[in-house]
PDB file of N, CA and C in Angstrom:
ATOM      1  N   MET A1168     -30.635-219.581 126.636  1.00  0.00           N
ATOM      2  CA  MET A1168     -29.934-218.503 126.538  1.00  0.00           C
ATOM      3  C   MET A1168     -28.829-218.989 125.495  1.00  0.00           C
ATOM      4  N   VAL A1169     -28.017-218.799 124.744  1.00  0.00           N
ATOM      5  CA  VAL A1169     -27.049-219.239 124.028  1.00  0.00           C
ATOM      6  C   VAL A1169     -25.627-218.664 124.972  1.00  0.00           C
ATOM      7  N   GLN A1170     -24.887-219.543 125.211  1.00  0.00           N
ATOM      8  CA  GLN A1170     -23.278-218.742 125.783  1.00  0.00           C
ATOM      9  C   GLN A1170     -22.366-218.982 124.905  1.00  0.00           C
ATOM     10  N   GLY A1171     -22.173-219.547 123.895  1.00  0.00           N
ATOM     11  CA  GLY A1171     -20.900-219.883 123.198  1.00  0.00           C
ATOM     12  C   GLY A1171     -21.523-219.643 122.074  1.00  0.00           C
ATOM     13  N   LYS A1172     -20.321-219.959 121.011  1.00  0.00           N
ATOM     14  CA  LYS A1172     -20.660-219.645 119.335  1.00  0.00           C
ATOM     15  C   LYS A1172     -21.825-220.350 118.920  1.00  0.00           C
ATOM     16  N   SER A1173     -22.380-220.416 118.057  1.00  0.00           N
ATOM     17  CA  SER A1173     -23.299-221.573 117.230  1.00  0.00           C
ATOM     18  C   SER A1173     -22.497-222.255 116.419  1.00  0.00           C
ATOM     19  N   LYS A1174     -23.086-223.326 116.292  1.00  0.00           N
ATOM     20  CA  LYS A1174     -22.059-224.676 115.410  1.00  0.00           C
ATOM     21  C   LYS A1174     -22.489-224.422 113.888  1.00  0.00           C
ATOM     22  N   LEU A1175     -23.463-223.457 113.803  1.00  0.00           N
ATOM     23  CA  LEU A1175     -23.680-223.351 112.228  1.00  0.00           C
ATOM     24  C   LEU A1175     -22.639-222.120 111.551  1.00  0.00           C
ATOM     25  N   ALA A1176     -22.267-221.228 112.738  1.00  0.00           N
ATOM     26  CA  ALA A1176     -21.629-219.950 112.082  1.00  0.00           C
ATOM     27  C   ALA A1176     -20.104-220.322 111.926  1.00  0.00           C
ATOM     28  N   ALA A1177     -19.749-221.475 112.692  1.00  0.00           N
ATOM     29  CA  ALA A1177     -18.435-222.448 112.864  1.00  0.00           C
ATOM     30  C   ALA A1177     -18.233-223.063 111.526  1.00  0.00           C
ATOM     31  N   LYS A1178     -19.270-224.015 111.251  1.00  0.00           N
ATOM     32  CA  LYS A1178     -19.057-224.317 109.759  1.00  0.00           C
ATOM     33  C   LYS A1178     -19.294-223.860 108.799  1.00  0.00           C
ATOM     34  N   ALA A1179     -20.007-222.622 108.606  1.00  0.00           N
ATOM     35  CA  ALA A1179     -20.158-221.869 107.598  1.00  0.00           C
ATOM     36  C   ALA A1179     -18.481-221.117 107.358  1.00  0.00           C
ATOM     37  N   SER A1180     -18.002-220.807 108.128  1.00  0.00           N
ATOM     38  CA  SER A1180     -16.656-220.093 107.664  1.00  0.00           C
ATOM     39  C   SER A1180     -15.574-220.727 107.343  1.00  0.00           C
ATOM     40  N   SER A1181     -15.545-222.362 107.504  1.00  0.00           N
ATOM     41  CA  SER A1181     -14.648-223.160 107.082  1.00  0.00           C
ATOM     42  C   SER A1181     -15.014-223.722 105.913  1.00  0.00           C
ATOM     43  N   SER A1182     -14.130-223.792 104.680  1.00  0.00           N
ATOM     44  CA  SER A1182     -14.470-223.577 103.230  1.00  0.00           C
ATOM     45  C   SER A1182     -13.951-224.984 103.050  1.00  0.00           C
ATOM     46  N   GLY A1183     -13.958-226.035 102.114  1.00  0.00           N
ATOM     47  CA  GLY A1183     -13.392-226.846 101.947  1.00  0.00           C
ATOM     48  C   GLY A1183     -12.490-226.583 100.807  1.00  0.00           C
ATOM     49  N   ARG A1184     -12.662-225.564  99.497  1.00  0.00           N
ATOM     50  CA  ARG A1184     -11.742-225.053  98.629  1.00  0.00           C
ATOM     51  C   ARG A1184     -11.424-223.989  99.327  1.00  0.00           C
ATOM     52  N   HIS A1185      -9.774-223.604  98.963  1.00  0.00           N
ATOM     53  CA  HIS A1185      -9.031-222.530  99.092  1.00  0.00           C
ATOM     54  C   HIS A1185      -9.067-221.747  97.660  1.00  0.00           C
ATOM     55  N   VAL A1186      -9.523-220.649  98.230  1.00  0.00           N
ATOM     56  CA  VAL A1186      -9.412-219.690  97.045  1.00  0.00           C
ATOM     57  C   VAL A1186      -8.046-218.588  97.253  1.00  0.00           C
ATOM     58  N   ARG A1187      -7.221-218.860  95.834  1.00  0.00           N
ATOM     59  CA  ARG A1187      -5.978-218.243  95.508  1.00  0.00           C
ATOM     60  C   ARG A1187      -6.499-216.742  95.105  1.00  0.00           C
ATOM     61  N   LYS A1188      -5.288-215.603  95.760  1.00  0.00           N
ATOM     62  CA  LYS A1188      -5.449-214.430  95.828  1.00  0.00           C
ATOM     63  C   LYS A1188      -5.148-213.605  93.960  1.00  0.00           C
ATOM     64  N   ASP A1189      -3.967-214.663  94.096  1.00  0.00           N
ATOM     65  CA  ASP A1189      -3.209-214.343  92.441  1.00  0.00           C
ATOM     66  C   ASP A1189      -3.353-215.404  91.481  1.00  0.00           C
ATOM     67  N   PRO A1190      -3.607-215.014  90.538  1.00  0.00           N
ATOM     68  CA  PRO A1190      -3.904-215.988  89.919  1.00  0.00           C
ATOM     69  C   PRO A1190      -2.442-217.026  88.950  1.00  0.00           C
ATOM     70  N   LYS A1191      -2.677-218.030  88.508  1.00  0.00           N
ATOM     71  CA  LYS A1191      -1.254-218.711  88.541  1.00  0.00           C
ATOM     72  C   LYS A1191      -0.697-218.121  87.255  1.00  0.00           C
ATOM     73  N   LYS A1192       0.723-218.657  87.149  1.00  0.00           N
ATOM     74  CA  LYS A1192       1.244-218.284  86.287  1.00  0.00           C
ATOM     75  C   LYS A1192       1.349-219.120  85.055  1.00  0.00           C
ATOM     76  N   GLY A1193       1.355-218.725  83.538  1.00  0.00           N
ATOM     77  CA  GLY A1193       1.915-219.824  82.562  1.00  0.00           C
ATOM     78  C   GLY A1193       0.868-219.773  81.716  1.00  0.00           C
ATOM     79  N   ALA A1194       0.401-220.280  80.436  1.00  0.00           N
ATOM     80  CA  ALA A1194      -0.340-220.025  79.811  1.00  0.00           C
ATOM     81  C   ALA A1194      -1.555-221.469  80.175  1.00  0.00           C
ATOM     82  N   ARG A1195      -3.207-220.812  79.561  1.00  0.00           N
ATOM     83  CA  ARG A1195      -4.034-221.862  79.939  1.00  0.00           C
ATOM     84  C   ARG A1195      -4.625-222.333  78.486  1.00  0.00           C
ATOM     85  N   VAL A1196      -4.166-223.529  78.304  1.00  0.00           N
ATOM     86  CA  VAL A1196      -4.510-224.242  77.011  1.00  0.00           C
ATOM     87  C   VAL A1196      -4.936-225.657  77.300  1.00  0.00           C
ATOM     88  N   ILE A1197      -6.424-225.999  76.686  1.00  0.00           N
ATOM     89  CA  ILE A1197      -6.682-227.279  76.795  1.00  0.00           C
ATOM     90  C   ILE A1197      -6.325-228.027  75.684  1.00  0.00           C
ATOM     91  N   PRO A1198      -5.559-229.319  76.185  1.00  0.00           N
ATOM     92  CA  PRO A1198      -4.659-230.234  75.518  1.00  0.00           C
ATOM     93  C   PRO A1198      -5.752-230.492  74.398  1.00  0.00           C
ATOM     94  N   PRO A1199      -5.130-230.664  72.944  1.00  0.00           N
ATOM     95  CA  PRO A1199      -5.749-231.387  71.817  1.00  0.00           C
ATOM     96  C   PRO A1199      -6.202-232.716  71.831  1.00  0.00           C
ATOM     97  N   LYS A1200      -7.186-233.183  71.581  1.00  0.00           N
ATOM     98  CA  LYS A1200      -7.608-234.819  71.654  1.00  0.00           C
ATOM     99  C   LYS A1200      -7.405-235.114  70.013  1.00  0.00           C
ATOM    100  N   LYS A1201      -7.584-234.796  69.393  1.00  0.00           N
ATOM    101  CA  LYS A1201      -7.486-235.316  67.667  1.00  0.00           C
ATOM    102  C   LYS A1201      -5.941-235.451  67.373  1.00  0.00           C
ATOM    103  N   PRO A1202      -5.527-236.655  66.886  1.00  0.00           N
ATOM    104  CA  PRO A1202      -4.251-237.161  66.680  1.00  0.00           C
ATOM    105  C   PRO A1202      -3.495-236.034  65.947  1.00  0.00           C
ATOM    106  N   LEU A1203      -4.305-235.382  64.706  1.00  0.00           N
ATOM    107  CA  LEU A1203      -3.855-234.765  63.854  1.00  0.00           C
ATOM    108  C   LEU A1203      -3.331-233.412  64.487  1.00  0.00           C
ATOM    109  N   ALA A1204      -4.508-232.703  65.650  1.00  0.00           N
ATOM    110  CA  ALA A1204      -4.209-231.699  66.326  1.00  0.00           C
ATOM    111  C   ALA A1204      -2.820-232.026  67.384  1.00  0.00           C
ATOM    112  N   ILE A1205      -3.114-233.390  67.779  1.00  0.00           N
ATOM    113  CA  ILE A1205      -1.679-233.806  68.937  1.00  0.00           C
ATOM    114  C   ILE A1205      -0.649-233.661  68.218  1.00  0.00           C
ATOM    115  N   GLN A1206      -0.406-234.137  66.911  1.00  0.00           N
ATOM    116  CA  GLN A1206       1.001-234.157  66.305  1.00  0.00           C
ATOM    117  C   GLN A1206       1.310-232.646  65.897  1.00  0.00           C
ATOM    118  N   THR A1207       0.269-231.618  65.685  1.00  0.00           N
ATOM    119  CA  THR A1207       0.691-230.217  65.215  1.00  0.00           C
ATOM    120  C   THR A1207       1.117-229.420  66.214  1.00  0.00           C
ATOM    121  N   ALA A1208       0.439-229.641  67.709  1.00  0.00           N
ATOM    122  CA  ALA A1208       0.606-228.945  69.106  1.00  0.00           C
ATOM    123  C   ALA A1208       2.264-229.506  69.508  1.00  0.00           C
ATOM    124  N   LYS A1209       2.517-230.649  68.834  1.00  0.00           N
ATOM    125  CA  LYS A1209       3.684-231.440  69.567  1.00  0.00           C
ATOM    126  C   LYS A1209       4.895-230.532  68.849  1.00  0.00           C
ATOM    127  N   ILE A1210       4.696-230.728  67.210  1.00  0.00           N
ATOM    128  CA  ILE A1210       5.726-229.961  66.239  1.00  0.00           C
ATOM    129  C   ILE A1210       6.030-228.571  66.446  1.00  0.00           C
ATOM    130  N   LYS A1211       5.158-227.825  66.858  1.00  0.00           N
ATOM    131  CA  LYS A1211       4.529-226.166  67.531  1.00  0.00           C
ATOM    132  C   LYS A1211       5.446-226.207  68.666  1.00  0.00           C
ATOM    133  N   LYS A1212       5.364-226.578  69.491  1.00  0.00           N
ATOM    134  CA  LYS A1212       6.326-226.660  70.768  1.00  0.00           C
ATOM    135  C   LYS A1212       7.434-226.791  70.839  1.00  0.00           C
ATOM    136  N   ASN A1213       7.873-227.648  70.339  1.00  0.00           N
ATOM    137  CA  ASN A1213       9.495-228.042  69.921  1.00  0.00           C
ATOM    138  C   ASN A1213      10.080-227.207  68.699  1.00  0.00           C
ATOM    139  N   LEU A1214       9.564-226.504  68.033  1.00  0.00           N
ATOM    140  CA  LEU A1214       9.771-225.407  66.957  1.00  0.00           C
ATOM    141  C   LEU A1214       9.921-224.320  67.766  1.00  0.00           C
ATOM    142  N   SER A1215       9.363-223.669  68.789  1.00  0.00           N
ATOM    143  CA  SER A1215       8.629-222.630  69.322  1.00  0.00           C
ATOM    144  C   SER A1215      10.039-223.107  70.542  1.00  0.00           C
ATOM    145  N   ALA A1216      10.421-223.902  70.989  1.00  0.00           N
ATOM    146  CA  ALA A1216      11.743-224.316  72.118  1.00  0.00           C
ATOM    147  C   ALA A1216      12.865-224.249  71.282  1.00  0.00           C
ATOM    148  N   LYS A1217      13.071-224.512  69.685  1.00  0.00           N
ATOM    149  CA  LYS A1217      14.018-224.492  69.134  1.00  0.00           C
ATOM    150  C   LYS A1217      14.707-223.042  69.000  1.00  0.00           C
ATOM    151  N   ILE A1218      13.556-222.279  68.297  1.00  0.00           N
ATOM    152  CA  ILE A1218      13.681-220.635  68.139  1.00  0.00           C
ATOM    153  C   ILE A1218      14.090-220.281  69.540  1.00  0.00           C
ATOM    154  N   GLY A1219      13.404-220.284  70.159  1.00  0.00           N
ATOM    155  CA  GLY A1219      13.864-219.830  71.511  1.00  0.00           C
ATOM    156  C   GLY A1219      15.585-220.008  72.177  1.00  0.00           C
ATOM    157  N   ASN A1220      15.916-221.391  72.169  1.00  0.00           N
ATOM    158  CA  ASN A1220      17.579-221.888  72.108  1.00  0.00           C
ATOM    159  C   ASN A1220      18.264-221.207  71.568  1.00  0.00           C
ATOM    160  N   ALA A1221      18.141-220.989  70.017  1.00  0.00           N
ATOM    161  CA  ALA A1221      18.598-220.062  68.999  1.00  0.00           C
ATOM    162  C   ALA A1221      18.908-218.771  69.211  1.00  0.00           C
ATOM    163  N   ILE A1222      18.063-218.142  69.503  1.00  0.00           N
ATOM    164  CA  ILE A1222      18.171-216.685  70.000  1.00  0.00           C
ATOM    165  C   ILE A1222      18.641-216.477  71.137  1.00  0.00           C
ATOM    166  N   GLU A1223      18.940-217.162  72.427  1.00  0.00           N
ATOM    167  CA  GLU A1223      19.750-217.249  73.619  1.00  0.00           C
ATOM    168  C   GLU A1223      20.715-217.688  73.172  1.00  0.00           C
ATOM    169  N   GLN A1224      21.508-218.407  72.240  1.00  0.00           N
ATOM    170  CA  GLN A1224      22.531-218.833  71.737  1.00  0.00           C
ATOM    171  C   GLN A1224      23.544-217.868  71.636  1.00  0.00           C
ATOM    172  N   GLN A1225      22.729-216.779  70.352  1.00  0.00           N
ATOM    173  CA  GLN A1225      22.631-215.925  69.741  1.00  0.00           C
ATOM    174  C   GLN A1225      23.194-214.393  70.736  1.00  0.00           C
ATOM    175  N   MET A1226      22.340-214.342  71.894  1.00  0.00           N
ATOM    176  CA  MET A1226      22.448-213.724  72.646  1.00  0.00           C
ATOM    177  C   MET A1226      23.720-213.854  73.586  1.00  0.00           C
ATOM    178  N   VAL A1227      23.921-215.164  73.579  1.00  0.00           N
ATOM    179  CA  VAL A1227      25.432-215.431  74.351  1.00  0.00           C
ATOM    180  C   VAL A1227      26.383-215.310  73.883  1.00  0.00           C
ATOM    181  N   ALA A1228      26.395-215.246  72.733  1.00  0.00           N
ATOM    182  CA  ALA A1228      27.592-215.073  71.818  1.00  0.00           C
ATOM    183  C   ALA A1228      27.686-213.729  71.594  1.00  0.00           C
ATOM    184  N   ALA A1229      26.679-212.889  71.300  1.00  0.00           N
ATOM    185  CA  ALA A1229      27.106-211.572  71.375  1.00  0.00           C
ATOM    186  C   ALA A1229      27.499-210.833  72.622  1.00  0.00           C
ATOM    187  N   ALA A1230      26.886-211.349  74.105  1.00  0.00           N
ATOM    188  CA  ALA A1230      27.425-210.522  75.251  1.00  0.00           C
ATOM    189  C   ALA A1230      29.161-211.315  75.300  1.00  0.00           C
ATOM    190  N   SER A1231      29.287-212.466  75.176  1.00  0.00           N
ATOM    191  CA  SER A1231      30.578-213.146  75.154  1.00  0.00           C
ATOM    192  C   SER A1231      31.632-212.507  74.241  1.00  0.00           C
ATOM    193  N   SER A1232      31.457-212.171  72.722  1.00  0.00           N
ATOM    194  CA  SER A1232      32.417-211.533  72.134  1.00  0.00           C
ATOM    195  C   SER A1232      32.936-210.091  72.386  1.00  0.00           C
ATOM    196  N   GLY A1233      32.370-209.456  73.293  1.00  0.00           N
ATOM    197  CA  GLY A1233      33.426-208.170  73.508  1.00  0.00           C
ATOM    198  C   GLY A1233      32.643-207.594  74.914  1.00  0.00           C
ATOM    199  N   LYS A1234      32.933-206.043  75.195  1.00  0.00           N
ATOM    200  CA  LYS A1234      32.537-205.531  76.378  1.00  0.00           C
ATOM    201  C   LYS A1234      30.915-205.141  76.157  1.00  0.00           C
ATOM    202  N   LEU A1235      30.188-205.198  77.066  1.00  0.00           N
ATOM    203  CA  LEU A1235      28.645-204.903  77.040  1.00  0.00           C
ATOM    204  C   LEU A1235      28.949-203.680  77.457  1.00  0.00           C
ATOM    205  N   THR A1236      28.035-203.181  76.212  1.00  0.00           N
ATOM    206  CA  THR A1236      27.570-201.627  76.233  1.00  0.00           C
ATOM    207  C   THR A1236      26.471-201.050  76.543  1.00  0.00           C
ATOM    208  N   ILE A1237      26.047-202.096  77.443  1.00  0.00           N
ATOM    209  CA  ILE A1237      24.168-201.831  77.896  1.00  0.00           C
ATOM    210  C   ILE A1237      24.311-201.028  79.292  1.00  0.00           C
ATOM    211  N   MET A1238      25.039-201.395  79.966  1.00  0.00           N
ATOM    212  CA  MET A1238      25.774-200.885  81.486  1.00  0.00           C
ATOM    213  C   MET A1238      26.415-199.479  81.375  1.00  0.00           C
ATOM    214  N   LYS A1239      26.206-199.054  82.100  1.00  0.00           N
ATOM    215  CA  LYS A1239      26.499-197.198  82.426  1.00  0.00           C
ATOM    216  C   LYS A1239      28.159-197.208  82.348  1.00  0.00           C
ATOM    217  N   PRO A1240      29.314-196.612  82.345  1.00  0.00           N
ATOM    218  CA  PRO A1240      30.704-196.391  82.993  1.00  0.00           C
ATOM    219  C   PRO A1240      30.436-196.247  84.417  1.00  0.00           C
ATOM    220  N   GLU A1241      31.420-196.802  85.545  1.00  0.00           N
ATOM    221  CA  GLU A1241      31.355-196.851  86.838  1.00  0.00           C
ATOM    222  C   GLU A1241      31.509-195.308  87.349  1.00  0.00           C
ATOM    223  N   ASN A1242      32.763-194.317  86.269  1.00  0.00           N
ATOM    224  CA  ASN A1242      33.516-193.346  86.931  1.00  0.00           C
ATOM    225  C   ASN A1242      33.246-192.217  85.724  1.00  0.00           C
ATOM    226  N   GLY A1243      32.576-192.717  84.785  1.00  0.00           N
ATOM    227  CA  GLY A1243      32.516-191.920  83.631  1.00  0.00           C
ATOM    228  C   GLY A1243      31.566-190.757  83.570  1.00  0.00           C
ATOM    229  N   PRO A1244      31.489-189.568  83.119  1.00  0.00           N
ATOM    230  CA  PRO A1244      30.458-189.089  83.156  1.00  0.00           C
ATOM    231  C   PRO A1244      29.201-189.454  82.757  1.00  0.00           C
ATOM    232  N   SER A1245      27.859-189.044  83.112  1.00  0.00           N
ATOM    233  CA  SER A1245      26.489-189.497  82.324  1.00  0.00           C
ATOM    234  C   SER A1245      26.629-188.904  81.244  1.00  0.00           C
ATOM    235  N   PRO A1246      25.423-189.718  80.257  1.00  0.00           N
ATOM    236  CA  PRO A1246      25.397-189.461  79.087  1.00  0.00           C
ATOM    237  C   PRO A1246      24.023-188.277  78.867  1.00  0.00           C
ATOM    238  N   GLY A1247      23.547-187.834  79.797  1.00  0.00           N
ATOM    239  CA  GLY A1247      22.662-186.668  80.056  1.00  0.00           C
ATOM    240  C   GLY A1247      23.047-185.131  79.014  1.00  0.00           C
ATOM    241  N   PRO A1248      22.042-184.440  78.835  1.00  0.00           N
ATOM    242  CA  PRO A1248      22.723-183.237  78.711  1.00  0.00           C
ATOM    243  C   PRO A1248      23.633-182.714  79.791  1.00  0.00           C
ATOM    244  N   SER A1249      24.248-181.598  79.292  1.00  0.00           N
ATOM    245  CA  SER A1249      25.296-180.809  80.071  1.00  0.00           C
ATOM    246  C   SER A1249      24.440-179.660  80.712  1.00  0.00           C
ATOM    247  N   LYS A1250      24.826-179.116  81.730  1.00  0.00           N
ATOM    248  CA  LYS A1250      24.010-177.848  81.884  1.00  0.00           C
ATOM    249  C   LYS A1250      24.969-176.695  82.186  1.00  0.00           C
ATOM    250  N   ALA A1251      25.914-176.329  81.041  1.00  0.00           N
ATOM    251  CA  ALA A1251      26.813-175.504  80.939  1.00  0.00           C
ATOM    252  C   ALA A1251      26.034-174.365  80.532  1.00  0.00           C
ATOM    253  N   LYS A1252      26.035-173.013  81.653  1.00  0.00           N
ATOM    254  CA  LYS A1252      25.509-171.729  80.951  1.00  0.00           C
ATOM    255  C   LYS A1252      26.255-171.007  81.187  1.00  0.00           C
TER     256      LYS A1252
END
């Protein structure tokens, strides 16, 4: 009669590979191998970074130029419909 747990059951439960419950963030791309493709990918990455930085600078300039109108006023009336009957 077996009095303790068997060795096979203990080995089967432990796995060498850890499985993530949620996927990793970020784009999945295979890096290019051909020289022309590498150069094109580098140019595209730099260009998209420059465009993103330009958009961010425009947003900062627009936000710092005056009062932000996205926020609700603290003590003013809400912009919803009035219920006067």
